Coordinates of C-alpha atoms in Angstrom, one line a residue:
X1 CA 13.8 19.8 241.4
X2 CA 14.5 16.8 239.0
X3 CA 12.5 14.5 241.5
X4 CA 9.0 15.9 240.6
X5 CA 9.6 15.2 236.9
X6 CA 8.1 12.4 234.8
X7 CA 10.7 10.3 232.8
X8 CA 8.3 11.4 229.8
X9 CA 9.1 14.7 229.8
X10 CA 12.9 14.3 229.9
X11 CA 12.9 11.5 227.4
X12 CA 10.7 13.2 224.7
X13 CA 13.2 16.3 224.9
X14 CA 16.1 14.2 224.4
X15 CA 14.6 11.9 221.4
X16 CA 13.7 14.9 219.5
X17 CA 17.1 16.5 219.8
X18 CA 18.7 13.1 218.8
X19 CA 16.7 13.1 215.7
X20 CA 17.3 16.3 214.8
X21 CA 20.9 15.6 215.3
X22 CA 20.6 12.8 212.8
X23 CA 19.4 15.0 210.2
X24 CA 23.1 15.9 209.6
X25 CA 24.1 17.6 205.7
X26 CA 24.1 15.1 203.1
X27 CA 27.9 15.6 202.3
X28 CA 28.5 14.6 205.8
X29 CA 26.0 11.7 205.6
X30 CA 27.5 10.3 202.4
X31 CA 31.2 10.5 203.9
X32 CA 29.5 8.2 207.0
X33 CA 28.3 5.8 204.4
X34 CA 31.8 5.9 202.6
X35 CA 33.7 5.5 205.7
X36 CA 31.1 2.3 207.0
X37 CA 31.4 0.7 203.3
X38 CA 35.2 0.6 203.7
X39 CA 35.3 -0.2 207.1
X40 CA 36.0 -4.0 206.1
X41 CA 39.1 -2.7 204.1
X42 CA 42.7 -2.5 205.2
X43 CA 43.4 0.3 207.9
X44 CA 40.7 0.1 210.1
X45 CA 42.6 -2.6 212.8
X46 CA 43.1 -1.2 216.0
X47 CA 46.2 -2.5 218.1
X48 CA 50.0 -3.1 217.9
X49 CA 50.9 -4.3 214.5
X50 CA 53.9 -6.4 213.8
X51 CA 56.2 -5.4 210.6
X52 CA 55.1 -7.0 208.5
X53 CA 51.4 -6.6 209.3
X54 CA 52.2 -2.7 208.8
X55 CA 53.6 -3.1 205.3
X56 CA 51.4 -5.2 203.9
X57 CA 48.9 -3.2 205.2
X58 CA 50.6 -0.3 203.8
X59 CA 50.8 -1.7 200.6
X60 CA 47.3 -3.0 200.0
X61 CA 46.2 1.0 200.6
X62 CA 49.0 2.2 198.4
X63 CA 47.7 -0.5 195.4
X64 CA 44.2 0.6 196.1
X65 CA 44.8 4.6 195.6
X66 CA 47.5 3.6 192.4
X67 CA 44.5 1.5 190.6
X68 CA 42.7 4.7 190.1
X69 CA 39.2 2.9 190.8
X70 CA 38.0 4.6 193.7
X71 CA 35.8 7.8 193.8
X72 CA 37.8 11.0 195.6
X73 CA 35.6 10.4 198.6
X74 CA 37.1 6.7 198.8
X75 CA 40.3 7.8 197.8
X76 CA 40.5 10.3 200.9
X77 CA 39.2 7.7 203.2
X78 CA 42.0 5.0 202.1
X79 CA 44.6 8.0 201.9
X80 CA 43.8 8.6 205.7
X81 CA 44.1 5.1 206.8
X82 CA 47.4 4.5 204.4
X83 CA 48.6 7.7 206.6
X84 CA 47.3 6.5 209.6
X85 CA 48.9 2.9 209.0
X86 CA 52.7 4.7 208.1
X87 CA 52.4 7.0 211.2
X88 CA 51.3 4.8 213.8
X89 CA 53.5 1.9 213.2
X90 CA 56.1 4.5 211.4
X91 CA 58.7 1.8 213.7
X92 CA 57.9 -1.0 212.0
X93 CA 59.2 0.3 208.6
X94 CA 62.5 0.0 207.5
X95 CA 64.3 3.3 208.9
X96 CA 66.1 4.3 205.6
X97 CA 62.1 4.6 203.9
X98 CA 60.8 6.2 206.8
X99 CA 61.1 9.8 205.3
X100 CA 60.5 8.9 201.8
X101 CA 56.9 7.4 203.0
X102 CA 56.2 10.7 204.9
X103 CA 57.1 12.7 201.7
X104 CA 55.0 10.5 199.7
X105 CA 52.4 10.4 201.6
X106 CA 52.3 14.4 201.9
X107 CA 52.4 14.8 198.3
X108 CA 49.3 12.3 197.9
X109 CA 47.6 14.5 200.5
X110 CA 48.3 17.4 198.4
X111 CA 47.3 16.0 195.6
X112 CA 44.0 15.2 196.7
X113 CA 43.4 18.6 197.9
X114 CA 44.1 19.8 194.6
X115 CA 41.6 17.1 192.9
X116 CA 44.7 16.1 190.9
X117 CA 43.6 12.0 191.0
X118 CA 46.4 11.2 188.4
X119 CA 49.3 13.0 190.7
X120 CA 47.7 10.9 193.9
X121 CA 48.2 7.9 191.6
X122 CA 51.6 8.5 191.3
X123 CA 52.1 9.1 194.9
X124 CA 50.3 6.1 195.8
X125 CA 52.4 4.1 192.9
X126 CA 55.7 5.5 194.5
X127 CA 54.8 4.1 198.1
X128 CA 53.7 0.9 196.5
X129 CA 57.1 0.7 195.0
X130 CA 58.9 1.4 198.2
X131 CA 57.0 -1.1 200.3
X132 CA 57.8 -3.7 197.5
X133 CA 61.4 -3.3 197.7
X134 CA 61.0 -3.7 201.6
X135 CA 59.4 -6.9 200.9
X136 CA 62.8 -8.8 200.2
X137 CA 63.7 -7.8 204.0
X138 CA 62.8 -10.4 205.8
X139 CA 59.9 -9.5 208.2
X140 CA 60.1 -9.4 212.1
X141 CA 56.8 -10.9 213.5

């Protein structure tokens, strides 16, 4: 059945479908632009990391969130990255701080959901403080 069809009869509807799919809602497009602009920031690396790398990346993300310089969409991306760094590498953090980090990330997420940027900054400051305290511990590479 498809042998008699010309490539153009398949390509035109496909191109039309792709072009229509590209015309998404502006909010999703803004989020995509934010994601792309932050792709060079911490939290976007893939693959295994050492204890020192995981802690340094989480600390840098927490500092960015605590700074208060991020728009809510940027804060959402940074928080997602921080959550991913911590959860994907939880064994790379000292055992005595794991539960506290998870609680602080949950607190930050709740604050962001409630659009409480001050609460988000406070939770990020707690995370950064915990990670700064662990900096005295030698990091295994």
